[in-house]
Amino acid sequence: MAETIINVKDFTAAYGDNVIIDNINFDVYKGEKFIILGGSGCGKSTLLKHMIGLYRPANGSILIEGENISKAEGQERIEILKNIGVAYQLGALFGSMSVLENVRLPLEEYTDLNNDSIDLIARMKLNIVGLTGSEDKSPSELSGGMIKRAALARAMALDPDILFLDEPSAGLDPITSAELDQLINQLAKSLGVTFVIVTHELNSIYNIADRVIMLDKSTKGIIATGDPEYLRDNSEIPIVQKFFKRQTDEQLGG
Amino acid sequence: MTKPHTTTTRPSLEIIKENNNTLRLKVKGSLNAYTTAVIWNDSLSEFKKTNPKELILDGAGIDYCDASGIAFITDLRIKQDEAGGAYKVEGLSDEINKLYKLFDPKDFEKPEEIESKVSENKIEAAGRLGYAAWEELKINIVFTGRVTVALFQALLRPDKIRWRDVFVTSEKFGANALFIIALVNFLVGLVIAFQSAVPMKQYGAQIFVADLLVIAYFKELGPLMTAFVVNGRSGSAFAAELGTMKVNEELDALDTMGLDPVPFLVVPKVIASVAMLPLLTVFGNLFGLIGGLVVMFSLGFTFSTYINQLTIAATYGMLLAGLFKTLFFAVIIAGVGCLAGMRAAKGPSAVGDAATKAVVVGIVLMILVDGLFGVIYYILGI
């Protein structure tokens, strides 16, 4: 089996007394494109936010490259965070800075590189995501697809080992969304980055995923793990079948 | 089925009491959200009056029925189920019947109100309130501590300060506020001078209007008026800016980059605020005194008499005592604004709430601090 890069163990997430995810376990392997999916409100984004250390789990642990991100504090936490990049659902680019400055920011904060080198690296990252020419624009001047790509460039600024993407294709038209999928595949291949992606776009899932886990709202756990095509054709769980075939009960029965 | 909006026929209701136990409601016409009300109330009141063992809805005459009509038919069924009687629907066309069958009353029952199991007594309520207040205070203390630490770190490493943000904020906070500061202080100075001139006149002591004005302005009015205006302008703006960043996940993004929002976002604002507010106050003092000058002119004094009187009454101590306070006001404006923004909830009204909170809390805190300084200065004899 491949090398484990993220280990989620006995993980429970809750807001107050309201348990969202109840005791799940899974591993993400190095270099794979791992997709977390499930219906609306099943805790996909909650799980992601715990994995990137924004929230503390109610129980259990999340190890990123062997380090417990849920317990780490101060410098230790920063060292873990340097190895991950996050592209948020809405992009979360800093509105007061240009696109280039957004990508430069992590480099300025964490490296001793001189100004010109930082500039070069940031421009390269923007070139990878196809945003050459938009460096000096403000985030508010970009379209939805460009914002997502700029966010991806910023997440990649420090060449992290793991990239987390929260609904990368949400709100994009099918063509832009397919281009983004292609970009993710290219990056995974050329840079060997591990991707953890939250989505419920079926096309993206088939295009990208090496492996998926599917969360379920009623059981608050994982109801399926594996290759999406395999799950589509072989899963005997009705919800999983419905999801992958985009069907309602009636269609499935008929 | 006919289209509702082209050929709407008003529905009619015929009530037939077949025997003592059976009520037949014969409905005809089109049932949609606009027309159903006509027969709904009548049917219900008749149903309540007769309380039949069997209720038959005869829908043979219904030529159009949308979800509102179905709701009417279903409502009768629910009421009859509750009363424990029999219910029958007759004569619906196939299409309407299909629609009717789609809605099972069980699927949209109102959820039972979950009564809070904990019955709260007054002591418990007071405890909860006290605990909430303590938590609130704790957040403020922690934030104040973080800002203080970050400011000291910034002093030790000035190259790490985001100077561009400092300058941008200074421009918005300071330069752009000049006009409104001038206007407000000019008017306040004018009004104070005028109002005090009236009683002073009775004693022939109008010249002392200048003394009163300059003392009041240097010590209290100048710093407070300026700080209030700036708090309304910039405190709310800080809250809105950081609140929007919170809603847009930008604060989360900072966090996952391992960057602390306090040095990154708050410190530049505090520095700009502390640098600008004393300058604005000097400017505000000047315009307050110009307001007084207008009144003094109208009382027949010359420019040089006024200035002379001012220099006799005012001391550098007063001016500096007033300006010293503004350093604290500046920290309050920036700190309270930023904290309100960072604590904004999610949702469309959150940013507005944060801005309101910033302004209100800012004003209250500034008045408290001002009162504290009043006591200290009194003891020190300034």
XYZ file of C-alpha atoms in Angstrom:
636
model
C 0.000 0.000 0.000
C 1.082 3.535 -0.732
C 2.511 5.820 1.897
C -0.028 7.495 4.184
C 0.170 11.303 4.196
C -2.982 12.125 6.191
C -4.364 9.915 8.890
C -7.796 10.618 10.337
C -8.499 8.517 13.391
C -11.624 8.138 15.543
C -12.595 11.589 14.352
C -15.751 13.245 15.682
C -16.830 16.784 14.804
C -19.475 18.690 16.704
C -20.774 22.210 17.142
C -21.707 22.298 20.796
C -23.935 19.278 21.379
C -24.762 18.949 17.708
C -22.659 16.091 16.339
C -21.956 16.520 12.611
C -19.563 13.649 11.967
C -19.429 10.657 14.274
C -16.276 8.623 14.693
C -14.776 8.185 11.239
C -11.422 6.767 10.178
C -9.604 7.068 6.871
C -6.187 7.592 5.327
C -5.091 9.697 2.395
C -2.112 8.350 0.471
C 0.752 10.342 -0.903
C 0.237 11.655 -4.422
C -3.389 10.677 -4.820
C -6.364 12.805 -5.713
C -8.701 12.161 -2.868
C -12.262 13.399 -2.985
C -14.636 13.916 -0.099
C -18.204 13.893 -1.272
C -21.712 13.650 -0.017
C -25.008 15.460 -0.111
C -25.538 18.985 1.110
C -25.182 19.408 4.858
C -23.424 16.102 5.512
C -20.302 17.746 6.921
C -17.910 17.738 3.955
C -16.753 21.312 4.533
C -16.698 20.745 8.277
C -14.377 17.790 7.781
C -12.136 19.852 5.498
C -11.963 22.717 7.982
C -10.863 20.285 10.671
C -8.239 18.796 8.364
C -6.698 22.229 7.770
C -6.695 22.994 11.477
C -9.344 25.720 11.611
C -11.475 23.757 14.052
C -10.546 21.360 16.810
C -12.199 17.954 16.685
C -14.572 16.959 19.478
C -12.721 13.653 19.570
C -9.988 11.819 17.700
C -6.986 13.086 15.804
C -5.901 14.259 12.378
C -2.272 13.616 11.503
C -0.739 15.513 8.602
C 2.558 13.880 7.646
C 2.598 12.334 11.091
C 2.020 15.599 12.991
C -1.213 16.194 14.866
C -2.618 19.417 13.415
C -5.485 19.520 15.920
C -3.133 19.757 18.896
C -0.258 21.777 17.477
C 0.298 25.326 18.710
C 2.491 28.223 17.737
C 5.555 27.504 15.628
C 4.782 23.798 15.455
C 1.407 24.545 13.902
C 2.943 26.970 11.434
C 5.422 24.304 10.315
C 2.523 21.953 9.552
C 0.569 24.693 7.796
C 3.520 25.498 5.548
C 3.210 22.015 4.072
C -0.416 22.454 3.118
C -2.169 24.861 0.809
C -5.854 25.672 0.864
C -8.007 27.059 -1.942
C -11.259 28.256 -0.435
C -14.691 27.967 -1.955
C -15.017 31.723 -2.490
C -11.326 32.146 -3.270
C -10.688 34.231 -0.145
C -8.166 36.377 -2.001
C -7.230 39.473 -0.050
C -9.195 42.265 -1.652
C -6.727 44.968 -0.683
C -3.927 43.336 -2.661
C -3.409 42.592 -6.337
C -3.454 39.011 -7.583
C 0.340 38.930 -7.687
C 0.643 40.287 -4.151
C -1.771 37.613 -2.955
C 0.528 34.914 -4.342
C 3.633 36.714 -3.061
C 2.318 36.955 0.494
C 3.207 33.462 1.792
C 6.617 33.720 0.143
C 7.290 37.104 1.743
C 6.266 35.828 5.144
C 8.141 32.566 5.231
C 11.178 32.768 2.967
C 14.314 34.872 2.930
C 14.197 35.180 -0.838
C 14.837 38.630 -2.248
C 12.128 40.666 -3.863
C 12.934 39.720 -7.461
C 13.037 36.007 -6.711
C 9.678 36.161 -4.955
C 8.274 38.005 -7.920
C 9.558 35.379 -10.320
C 8.150 32.491 -8.293
C 4.765 34.193 -7.919
C 4.612 34.887 -11.659
C 5.486 31.261 -12.387
C 2.674 30.050 -10.154
C 0.225 32.373 -11.867
C 1.478 31.133 -15.233
C 0.820 27.525 -14.206
C -2.837 28.353 -13.529
C -3.094 30.412 -16.711
C -3.362 33.856 -15.186
C -0.376 35.506 -16.846
C -1.499 39.004 -17.752
C -3.787 39.392 -14.751
C -1.027 39.814 -12.154
C -1.771 43.424 -11.349
C -5.532 43.146 -11.314
C -7.443 43.403 -8.094
C -9.423 40.271 -7.114
C -12.661 42.177 -7.644
C -11.799 42.524 -11.339
C -11.556 38.762 -11.863
C -14.257 36.359 -12.992
C -15.344 33.435 -10.801
C -13.125 30.941 -12.604
C -10.110 33.250 -12.477
C -10.587 33.801 -8.739
C -10.568 30.052 -8.155
C -7.402 29.692 -10.222
C -5.716 32.597 -8.433
C -6.640 31.012 -5.115
C -5.056 27.769 -6.335
C -1.897 29.667 -7.318
C -1.706 31.243 -3.870
C -2.262 27.863 -2.219
C 0.664 26.511 -4.268
C 2.974 29.428 -3.487
C 5.180 27.535 -1.048
C 4.985 24.265 -3.035
C 3.086 22.426 -0.311
C 2.856 18.648 -0.194
C -0.914 18.684 0.116
C -3.474 20.951 -1.522
C -6.969 21.216 -0.083
C -9.670 22.493 -2.414
C -13.119 23.384 -1.147
C -15.679 22.969 -3.922
C -13.366 24.125 -6.715
C -16.012 23.870 -9.417
C -18.965 25.291 -7.489
C -20.540 28.152 -9.389
C -18.485 27.619 -12.558
C -19.830 26.856 -16.009
C -19.132 23.330 -17.328
C -16.287 24.422 -19.626
C -14.409 26.417 -16.975
C -15.038 23.639 -14.515
C -13.603 21.052 -16.922
C -10.544 23.254 -17.478
C -10.004 23.435 -13.755
C -10.284 19.642 -13.506
C -7.676 19.331 -16.221
C -5.419 21.741 -14.365
C -5.724 19.709 -11.175
C -4.820 16.522 -13.047
C -1.801 18.214 -14.622
C -0.568 19.537 -11.309
C -0.956 16.201 -9.619
C 1.004 14.537 -12.396
C 3.769 17.106 -12.793
C 4.279 18.204 -9.185
C 3.279 15.031 -7.371
C 1.073 16.997 -5.020
C -1.564 15.208 -2.971
C -5.008 16.692 -3.517
C -7.859 16.585 -1.028
C -10.954 17.940 -2.717
C -14.456 18.541 -1.445
C -17.003 18.532 -4.216
C -20.295 17.130 -5.387
C -19.853 17.762 -9.079
C -20.212 14.317 -10.637
C -18.230 15.169 -13.762
C -15.327 16.472 -11.732
C -15.382 13.380 -9.578
C -15.082 11.050 -12.579
C -12.447 13.280 -14.174
C -10.206 13.699 -11.182
C -10.675 11.194 -8.421
C -8.305 8.382 -7.621
C -10.372 7.554 -4.582
C -13.439 9.002 -2.909
C -15.064 8.781 0.458
C -18.739 9.511 0.728
C -20.199 10.985 3.888
C -23.781 10.413 4.868
C -25.973 12.749 6.824
C -28.139 10.168 8.551
C -25.366 7.902 9.834
C -22.924 10.807 10.293
C -20.216 8.546 8.961
C -18.561 7.256 5.807
C -20.858 5.039 3.764
C -18.579 4.322 0.840
C -14.885 4.388 -0.009
C -13.179 3.619 -3.283
C -12.860 4.342 -6.957
C -15.899 6.316 -8.178
C -16.502 4.253 -11.304
C -16.311 1.075 -9.258
C -18.755 2.460 -6.718
C -21.136 3.529 -9.446
C -21.229 0.085 -10.990
C -20.922 -2.119 -7.945
C -22.152 -0.397 -4.814
C -25.221 -1.983 -3.351
C -26.015 0.947 -1.096
C -28.988 2.831 -2.537
C -27.758 6.329 -1.568
C -24.395 5.722 -3.198
C -26.006 4.437 -6.365
C -28.399 7.328 -6.459
C -25.571 9.799 -6.019
C -23.344 8.391 -8.724
C -26.142 7.891 -11.172
C -27.824 11.186 -10.301
C -31.140 9.458 -9.829
C -34.154 9.655 -7.589
C -35.805 6.692 -5.891
C -38.403 6.427 -8.606
C -35.855 6.247 -11.429
C -33.820 3.678 -9.555
C -36.837 1.503 -8.931
C -38.065 1.788 -12.522
C -57.071 21.317 -18.143
C -57.662 24.977 -18.771
C -55.030 27.536 -17.985
C -55.725 29.415 -14.769
C -54.884 32.918 -15.821
C -56.676 32.905 -19.123
C -60.019 31.468 -18.145
C -60.327 31.677 -14.401
C -63.768 30.862 -13.180
C -64.491 31.899 -9.640
C -65.005 28.845 -7.497
C -68.350 28.199 -5.940
C -69.293 26.092 -2.964
C -72.502 24.194 -2.491
C -73.192 22.773 0.942
C -75.394 19.735 1.067
C -76.347 18.037 4.298
C -77.258 14.563 3.087
C -78.374 13.443 6.535
C -77.414 14.235 10.098
C -74.049 12.538 9.763
C -72.878 13.356 6.289
C -71.750 16.691 4.900
C -71.166 17.015 1.181
C -69.180 19.970 -0.114
C -69.615 20.473 -3.812
C -66.832 22.609 -5.244
C -66.870 24.062 -8.717
C -64.609 26.365 -10.701
C -60.890 27.107 -10.573
C -58.856 26.716 -7.430
C -55.604 28.655 -7.237
C -53.847 30.796 -4.651
C -56.069 33.789 -5.443
C -59.465 32.117 -5.646
C -59.287 29.333 -3.077
C -59.673 31.715 -0.131
C -63.260 32.397 -1.189
C -64.446 28.900 -0.408
C -61.825 27.811 2.148
C -63.221 29.823 5.061
C -66.828 28.992 4.282
C -66.060 25.296 4.097
C -64.170 25.326 7.374
C -66.843 27.220 9.282
C -69.544 24.918 7.943
C -67.411 21.923 8.850
C -66.914 23.212 12.389
C -70.594 23.954 12.789
C -71.911 20.588 11.687
C -69.042 18.400 12.829
C -70.079 15.585 10.464
C -69.229 11.917 10.883
C -68.563 11.729 7.191
C -67.234 14.518 5.008
C -67.422 14.191 1.247
C -65.665 16.578 -1.034
C -67.256 16.493 -4.428
C -64.765 17.876 -6.894
C -66.423 16.955 -10.141
C -66.918 20.605 -10.991
C -63.315 21.677 -10.424
C -61.858 22.676 -13.775
C -58.468 23.823 -12.525
C -56.604 23.136 -9.327
C -53.048 24.018 -8.332
C -51.138 23.315 -5.124
C -53.186 25.890 -3.213
C -56.380 24.055 -4.142
C -54.800 20.781 -3.109
C -53.858 22.421 0.190
C -57.544 23.303 0.670
C -58.656 19.758 -0.010
C -55.887 18.381 2.208
C -56.680 20.832 4.984
C -60.230 19.487 5.213
C -58.848 15.984 5.275
C -56.452 16.860 8.130
C -59.239 18.538 10.118
C -61.530 15.558 9.606
C -58.756 13.122 10.571
C -58.217 15.075 13.752
C -61.938 14.996 14.502
C -61.879 11.258 13.896
C -64.444 11.187 11.106
C -64.448 9.680 7.651
C -63.302 11.632 4.623
C -63.923 10.990 0.983
C -62.913 12.840 -2.140
C -65.086 12.241 -5.166
C -65.118 13.196 -8.757
C -61.644 14.700 -9.120
C -60.294 14.530 -12.642
C -57.355 12.162 -13.125
C -54.833 14.965 -13.317
C -56.010 16.675 -10.154
C -56.286 13.365 -8.371
C -52.656 12.594 -9.244
C -51.605 15.915 -7.779
C -53.741 15.284 -4.694
C -52.104 11.905 -4.138
C -48.640 13.538 -4.183
C -49.224 15.198 -0.851
C -49.562 13.017 2.179
C -50.474 15.118 5.236
C -48.002 13.102 7.301
C -45.142 14.445 5.189
C -45.628 18.034 6.188
C -46.907 17.916 9.716
C -45.698 20.796 11.811
C -42.875 19.524 13.969
C -43.883 19.398 17.585
C -42.407 22.251 19.507
C -39.609 20.910 21.577
C -40.067 22.370 24.985
C -36.855 23.200 26.677
C -36.423 20.552 29.325
C -34.498 22.843 31.575
C -36.836 25.052 33.490
C -34.800 28.085 34.331
C -35.118 29.868 37.615
C -33.919 33.377 38.276
C -30.699 32.401 39.990
C -29.783 30.159 37.082
C -30.613 32.916 34.621
C -28.457 35.357 36.548
C -25.666 32.812 36.552
C -25.882 32.324 32.814
C -25.893 36.064 32.257
C -22.897 36.505 34.529
C -21.049 33.712 32.783
C -21.780 35.203 29.364
C -20.550 38.600 30.565
C -17.396 36.995 31.912
C -16.768 35.180 28.637
C -17.257 38.457 26.793
C -14.837 40.226 29.104
C -12.330 37.417 28.662
C -12.432 37.765 24.868
C -11.772 41.488 25.224
C -8.909 40.999 27.650
C -7.307 38.344 25.462
C -7.656 40.565 22.413
C -6.189 43.568 24.223
C -3.275 41.398 25.272
C -2.711 40.117 21.755
C -2.769 43.635 20.334
C -0.336 44.859 22.986
C 2.085 42.002 22.364
C 1.818 42.503 18.615
C 2.484 46.246 18.997
C 5.615 45.616 21.046
C 6.793 43.050 18.513
C 6.151 45.605 15.796
C 8.253 48.159 17.696
C 11.109 45.668 17.917
C 10.840 44.710 14.254
C 9.521 47.814 12.429
C 10.470 46.259 9.092
C 7.797 43.591 9.658
C 5.025 46.179 9.880
C 2.866 46.346 6.774
C 3.645 49.993 6.100
C 1.573 50.216 2.948
C -1.531 49.307 4.941
C -0.544 51.878 7.552
C -0.356 54.619 4.924
C -3.544 53.594 3.143
C -5.411 53.522 6.463
C -3.868 56.851 7.513
C -5.167 58.472 4.374
C -8.676 57.122 4.849
C -8.694 57.666 8.588
C -6.975 61.049 8.632
C -6.774 63.020 5.427
C -10.193 62.059 4.137
C -11.814 63.042 7.444
C -10.488 66.632 7.463
C -13.571 68.256 6.017
C -16.103 66.641 8.329
C -13.849 67.212 11.374
C -13.531 70.877 10.443
C -17.258 71.282 9.897
C -18.379 69.528 13.081
C -15.870 71.316 15.306
C -16.532 74.709 13.738
C -20.252 74.321 14.423
C -19.771 73.004 17.955
C -17.370 75.860 18.736
C -19.832 78.351 17.328
C -22.777 76.964 19.283
C -20.884 76.703 22.589
C -19.547 80.252 22.253
C -22.948 81.615 21.339
C -24.801 79.812 24.135
C -22.298 80.911 26.762
C -22.242 84.484 25.450
C -25.876 85.023 26.437
C -25.503 84.507 30.230
C -22.022 86.110 30.211
C -23.541 89.249 28.768
C -25.612 89.735 31.929
C -22.385 90.237 33.845
C -20.665 92.130 31.069
C -18.148 89.330 30.864
C -18.408 88.411 27.184
C -14.652 88.501 26.755
C -14.455 85.389 28.950
C -16.332 83.411 26.315
C -12.882 82.977 24.787
C -11.508 81.531 28.034
C -14.422 79.158 28.412
C -14.209 77.994 24.842
C -10.500 77.353 24.706
C -10.430 75.533 28.050
C -13.424 73.381 27.167
C -12.062 72.744 23.688
C -8.496 71.832 24.562
C -9.446 69.637 27.499
C -12.651 67.912 26.446
C -14.600 68.993 23.415
C -11.840 68.879 20.818
C -10.623 65.367 21.658
C -14.128 63.965 22.214
C -15.877 65.509 19.209
C -13.063 64.521 16.898
C -12.889 61.009 18.302
C -16.666 60.531 17.995
C -16.695 61.621 14.380
C -13.709 59.444 13.549
C -15.242 56.527 15.445
C -18.381 56.818 13.342
C -16.365 57.030 10.151
C -13.447 54.687 10.698
C -14.446 52.433 13.608
C -17.408 51.224 11.599
C -15.263 50.970 8.472
C -12.724 48.749 10.264
C -15.528 46.538 11.546
C -17.089 46.302 8.094
C -13.753 45.559 6.430
C -12.770 42.785 8.814
C -16.347 41.500 8.986
C -16.417 41.142 5.210
C -13.062 39.385 5.305
C -14.487 36.986 7.850
C -17.565 36.294 5.736
C -15.377 35.795 2.631
C -13.199 33.271 4.482
C -10.212 35.620 4.128
C -9.552 35.397 7.875
C -9.623 31.598 7.592
C -7.203 31.855 4.691
C -4.833 33.936 6.805
C -5.109 31.388 9.577
C -4.261 28.446 7.325
C -1.290 30.392 5.985
C -0.149 30.493 9.581
C -0.502 34.275 9.715
C -1.965 35.883 12.809
C -4.636 38.438 11.891
C -3.656 40.684 14.805
C -0.208 41.762 13.550
C -1.302 41.393 9.965
C -4.536 43.374 9.997
C -5.031 45.043 13.361
C -1.587 46.487 14.060
C -1.401 48.657 10.893
C -4.811 50.088 11.755
C -3.847 50.811 15.357
C -0.626 52.517 14.247
C -2.424 54.634 11.650
C -5.132 55.481 14.147
C -2.683 56.501 16.886
C -0.702 58.607 14.429
C -3.697 60.365 12.927
C -6.130 61.059 15.764
C -3.944 63.594 17.677
C -3.306 65.458 14.422
C -7.010 65.487 13.621
C -7.692 66.736 17.145
C -5.299 69.668 16.712
C -7.100 70.455 13.501
C -10.477 70.081 15.237
C -9.360 72.395 18.075
C -8.394 75.039 15.529
C -11.797 74.947 13.860
C -13.616 74.972 17.190
C -11.798 78.179 18.043
C -12.589 79.622 14.601
C -16.254 78.922 15.393
C -15.787 80.935 18.585
C -14.120 83.728 16.622
C -17.259 84.210 14.529
C -19.302 84.733 17.696
C -16.697 87.073 19.182
C -16.715 89.149 15.993
C -20.477 89.468 16.246
C -20.089 90.631 19.874
C -17.792 93.387 18.628
C -14.385 92.071 19.652
C -11.411 92.235 17.314
C -9.319 89.350 16.113
C -6.317 90.362 18.182
C -8.370 90.725 21.381
C -9.705 87.218 20.888
C -6.267 85.722 20.234
C -4.824 87.629 23.164
C -7.544 86.343 25.473
C -6.974 82.790 24.211
C -3.267 82.910 24.940
C -3.954 84.177 28.452
C -6.470 81.401 29.196
C -4.869 78.427 27.483
C -1.795 76.559 28.580
C 0.329 73.991 26.798
C -0.517 71.637 29.641
C -4.205 71.722 28.740
C -3.516 71.156 25.075
C -1.184 68.236 25.734
C -3.508 66.731 28.361
C -6.268 66.695 25.753
C -4.028 65.295 23.048
C -2.652 62.605 25.352
C -6.174 61.239 25.806
C -6.607 60.920 22.061
C -3.883 58.269 21.963
C -6.152 56.074 24.062
C -9.203 56.991 22.024
C -7.290 56.024 18.893
C -6.471 52.580 20.269
C -10.119 52.135 21.297
C -11.423 53.113 17.856
C -9.085 50.764 15.988
C -9.184 47.942 18.526
C -12.940 47.879 19.062
C -13.619 48.200 15.326
C -11.268 45.366 14.419
C -12.474 43.059 17.192
C -16.117 43.618 16.231
C -15.237 42.760 12.632
C -13.250 39.657 13.518
C -16.095 38.404 15.684
C -18.729 38.989 13.010
C -21.106 36.079 12.563
C -21.813 34.674 9.121
C -24.722 35.870 7.044
C -25.811 39.001 5.253
C -26.664 41.123 8.299
C -23.522 40.179 10.223
C -21.322 42.928 8.808
C -23.889 45.603 9.591
C -24.277 44.295 13.128
C -20.515 44.332 13.592
C -20.285 47.956 12.421
C -23.069 49.037 14.759
C -21.430 47.256 17.656
C -18.087 48.854 16.904
C -19.528 52.370 17.001
C -21.639 51.873 20.130
C -18.996 50.059 22.171
C -16.383 52.553 20.984
C -18.364 55.560 22.181
C -19.143 54.009 25.554
C -15.520 53.037 26.150
C -14.247 56.463 25.117
C -16.589 58.226 27.530
C -15.488 55.899 30.323
C -11.827 56.565 29.567
C -12.524 60.277 29.331
C -14.145 60.229 32.763
C -11.151 58.364 34.143
C -8.795 60.985 32.738
C -11.024 63.721 34.188
C -10.426 62.263 37.647
C -6.689 61.753 37.085
C -6.173 65.272 35.706
C -8.166 66.734 38.576
C -5.968 64.995 41.102
C -2.844 66.004 39.209
C -4.147 69.547 39.018
C -3.914 69.918 35.238
